[in-house]
């Protein structure tokens, strides 16, 4: 964007060589480039990964809004609402995965 660099971590290798990872070196170079080019924001995008907490001093909450005009849109929003709430019920998720795996094995 005009004043923001949107970053998604391209690679990461942990272990003893963690501090020498190419992803970390790339991140440092991109931050330097952003500063040199007078960008106001370096956005780590969505997620709560530890490296973001190390580098960040500000966190912005994200919100999502759905608004429908047509009946088809209302049905879609209802489906999204139900899907979101059903995913929070552990036994439903477990049964869904079991059925999905069974179907995939049956097809093969």
PDB file of C-alpha atoms in Angstrom:
ATOM      1  CA  UNK A   1       0.000   0.000   0.000  1.00  0.00           C
ATOM      2  CA  UNK A   2       1.106   3.617  -0.154  1.00  0.00           C
ATOM      3  CA  UNK A   3       2.403   3.842   3.404  1.00  0.00           C
ATOM      4  CA  UNK A   4       2.238   0.219   4.612  1.00  0.00           C
ATOM      5  CA  UNK A   5       4.328  -2.870   3.961  1.00  0.00           C
ATOM      6  CA  UNK A   6       2.265  -6.054   4.440  1.00  0.00           C
ATOM      7  CA  UNK A   7       4.487  -8.936   5.518  1.00  0.00           C
ATOM      8  CA  UNK A   8       3.795 -12.639   5.673  1.00  0.00           C
ATOM      9  CA  UNK A   9       6.603 -14.850   6.917  1.00  0.00           C
ATOM     10  CA  UNK A  10       7.887 -16.809   3.902  1.00  0.00           C
ATOM     11  CA  UNK A  11      10.100 -19.365   5.676  1.00  0.00           C
ATOM     12  CA  UNK A  12      11.227 -20.451   9.109  1.00  0.00           C
ATOM     13  CA  UNK A  13      13.668 -23.068  10.378  1.00  0.00           C
ATOM     14  CA  UNK A  14      14.006 -23.488  14.135  1.00  0.00           C
ATOM     15  CA  UNK A  15      16.547 -25.336  16.212  1.00  0.00           C
ATOM     16  CA  UNK A  16      20.168 -24.362  16.833  1.00  0.00           C
ATOM     17  CA  UNK A  17      20.311 -22.304  13.619  1.00  0.00           C
ATOM     18  CA  UNK A  18      17.150 -20.294  14.382  1.00  0.00           C
ATOM     19  CA  UNK A  19      18.908 -16.930  14.658  1.00  0.00           C
ATOM     20  CA  UNK A  20      20.539 -17.425  11.229  1.00  0.00           C
ATOM     21  CA  UNK A  21      17.328 -18.290   9.361  1.00  0.00           C
ATOM     22  CA  UNK A  22      16.861 -16.784   5.930  1.00  0.00           C
ATOM     23  CA  UNK A  23      13.348 -15.674   6.901  1.00  0.00           C
ATOM     24  CA  UNK A  24      14.699 -13.634   9.796  1.00  0.00           C
ATOM     25  CA  UNK A  25      17.397 -12.012   7.632  1.00  0.00           C
ATOM     26  CA  UNK A  26      14.804 -11.201   4.977  1.00  0.00           C
ATOM     27  CA  UNK A  27      12.531  -9.653   7.619  1.00  0.00           C
ATOM     28  CA  UNK A  28      15.350  -7.424   8.895  1.00  0.00           C
ATOM     29  CA  UNK A  29      16.195  -6.275   5.360  1.00  0.00           C
ATOM     30  CA  UNK A  30      12.549  -5.568   4.551  1.00  0.00           C
ATOM     31  CA  UNK A  31      12.177  -3.501   7.722  1.00  0.00           C
ATOM     32  CA  UNK A  32      15.279  -1.492   6.841  1.00  0.00           C
ATOM     33  CA  UNK A  33      13.933  -0.976   3.305  1.00  0.00           C
ATOM     34  CA  UNK A  34      10.578   0.173   4.712  1.00  0.00           C
ATOM     35  CA  UNK A  35      12.280   2.731   6.960  1.00  0.00           C
ATOM     36  CA  UNK A  36      14.520   3.983   4.130  1.00  0.00           C
ATOM     37  CA  UNK A  37      11.425   4.412   1.937  1.00  0.00           C
ATOM     38  CA  UNK A  38       9.538   6.333   4.640  1.00  0.00           C
ATOM     39  CA  UNK A  39       6.714   3.833   5.077  1.00  0.00           C
ATOM     40  CA  UNK A  40       4.602   4.547   8.158  1.00  0.00           C
ATOM     41  CA  UNK A  41       3.563   0.972   8.942  1.00  0.00           C
ATOM     42  CA  UNK A  42       5.032  -2.502   8.776  1.00  0.00           C
ATOM     43  CA  UNK A  43       2.016  -4.810   9.032  1.00  0.00           C
ATOM     44  CA  UNK A  44       2.630  -8.421  10.071  1.00  0.00           C
ATOM     45  CA  UNK A  45      -0.959  -9.279   9.064  1.00  0.00           C
ATOM     46  CA  UNK A  46      -3.170 -11.804  10.869  1.00  0.00           C
ATOM     47  CA  UNK A  47      -1.847 -14.241  13.484  1.00  0.00           C
ATOM     48  CA  UNK A  48      -0.385 -14.437  16.952  1.00  0.00           C
ATOM     49  CA  UNK A  49       3.038 -15.898  16.201  1.00  0.00           C
ATOM     50  CA  UNK A  50       5.775 -15.215  18.747  1.00  0.00           C
ATOM     51  CA  UNK A  51       8.075 -13.361  16.321  1.00  0.00           C
ATOM     52  CA  UNK A  52       5.363 -10.720  15.841  1.00  0.00           C
ATOM     53  CA  UNK A  53       5.278 -10.023  19.579  1.00  0.00           C
ATOM     54  CA  UNK A  54       9.058  -9.582  19.601  1.00  0.00           C
ATOM     55  CA  UNK A  55       9.023  -7.016  16.790  1.00  0.00           C
ATOM     56  CA  UNK A  56       5.744  -5.157  17.386  1.00  0.00           C
ATOM     57  CA  UNK A  57       4.871  -2.284  19.659  1.00  0.00           C
ATOM     58  CA  UNK A  58       1.266  -1.854  18.458  1.00  0.00           C
ATOM     59  CA  UNK A  59      -1.545  -4.321  17.875  1.00  0.00           C
ATOM     60  CA  UNK A  60      -4.661  -3.556  15.860  1.00  0.00           C
ATOM     61  CA  UNK A  61      -7.779  -5.635  16.344  1.00  0.00           C
ATOM     62  CA  UNK A  62      -9.581  -6.782  13.216  1.00  0.00           C
ATOM     63  CA  UNK A  63     -13.334  -6.989  12.820  1.00  0.00           C
ATOM     64  CA  UNK A  64     -15.566  -8.610  10.250  1.00  0.00           C
ATOM     65  CA  UNK A  65     -19.007  -7.388   9.227  1.00  0.00           C
ATOM     66  CA  UNK A  66     -21.580  -9.103   7.028  1.00  0.00           C
ATOM     67  CA  UNK A  67     -24.556  -7.285   5.558  1.00  0.00           C
ATOM     68  CA  UNK A  68     -26.948  -8.789   3.052  1.00  0.00           C
ATOM     69  CA  UNK A  69     -29.377  -7.209   0.621  1.00  0.00           C
ATOM     70  CA  UNK A  70     -30.868 -10.279  -1.026  1.00  0.00           C
ATOM     71  CA  UNK A  71     -32.343 -13.524   0.288  1.00  0.00           C
ATOM     72  CA  UNK A  72     -29.372 -15.389  -1.183  1.00  0.00           C
ATOM     73  CA  UNK A  73     -27.044 -13.121   0.818  1.00  0.00           C
ATOM     74  CA  UNK A  74     -29.004 -13.718   4.028  1.00  0.00           C
ATOM     75  CA  UNK A  75     -28.781 -17.483   3.517  1.00  0.00           C
ATOM     76  CA  UNK A  76     -25.032 -17.197   2.952  1.00  0.00           C
ATOM     77  CA  UNK A  77     -24.572 -15.141   6.133  1.00  0.00           C
ATOM     78  CA  UNK A  78     -26.663 -17.630   8.116  1.00  0.00           C
ATOM     79  CA  UNK A  79     -24.484 -20.463   6.796  1.00  0.00           C
ATOM     80  CA  UNK A  80     -21.293 -18.629   7.781  1.00  0.00           C
ATOM     81  CA  UNK A  81     -22.698 -17.889  11.232  1.00  0.00           C
ATOM     82  CA  UNK A  82     -23.680 -21.541  11.783  1.00  0.00           C
ATOM     83  CA  UNK A  83     -20.339 -22.826  10.489  1.00  0.00           C
ATOM     84  CA  UNK A  84     -18.409 -20.525  12.821  1.00  0.00           C
ATOM     85  CA  UNK A  85     -20.397 -21.614  15.877  1.00  0.00           C
ATOM     86  CA  UNK A  86     -20.423 -25.321  15.014  1.00  0.00           C
ATOM     87  CA  UNK A  87     -16.614 -25.273  14.687  1.00  0.00           C
ATOM     88  CA  UNK A  88     -16.438 -24.275  18.363  1.00  0.00           C
ATOM     89  CA  UNK A  89     -18.125 -27.529  19.504  1.00  0.00           C
ATOM     90  CA  UNK A  90     -15.278 -30.078  19.871  1.00  0.00           C
ATOM     91  CA  UNK A  91     -17.325 -33.270  19.505  1.00  0.00           C
ATOM     92  CA  UNK A  92     -18.979 -31.973  16.313  1.00  0.00           C
ATOM     93  CA  UNK A  93     -15.571 -31.154  14.808  1.00  0.00           C
ATOM     94  CA  UNK A  94     -14.292 -34.608  15.785  1.00  0.00           C
ATOM     95  CA  UNK A  95     -17.287 -36.353  14.162  1.00  0.00           C
ATOM     96  CA  UNK A  96     -16.988 -34.184  11.049  1.00  0.00           C
ATOM     97  CA  UNK A  97     -13.321 -35.130  10.619  1.00  0.00           C
ATOM     98  CA  UNK A  98     -14.073 -38.810  11.160  1.00  0.00           C
ATOM     99  CA  UNK A  99     -16.810 -38.766   8.511  1.00  0.00           C
ATOM    100  CA  UNK A 100     -14.632 -36.786   6.098  1.00  0.00           C
ATOM    101  CA  UNK A 101     -11.742 -39.258   6.521  1.00  0.00           C
ATOM    102  CA  UNK A 102     -14.123 -42.211   6.062  1.00  0.00           C
ATOM    103  CA  UNK A 103     -15.474 -40.702   2.826  1.00  0.00           C
ATOM    104  CA  UNK A 104     -11.973 -40.021   1.508  1.00  0.00           C
ATOM    105  CA  UNK A 105     -10.882 -43.587   2.263  1.00  0.00           C
ATOM    106  CA  UNK A 106     -14.050 -44.956   0.634  1.00  0.00           C
ATOM    107  CA  UNK A 107     -13.393 -43.027  -2.566  1.00  0.00           C
ATOM    108  CA  UNK A 108      -9.837 -44.363  -2.901  1.00  0.00           C
TER     109      UNK A 108
END
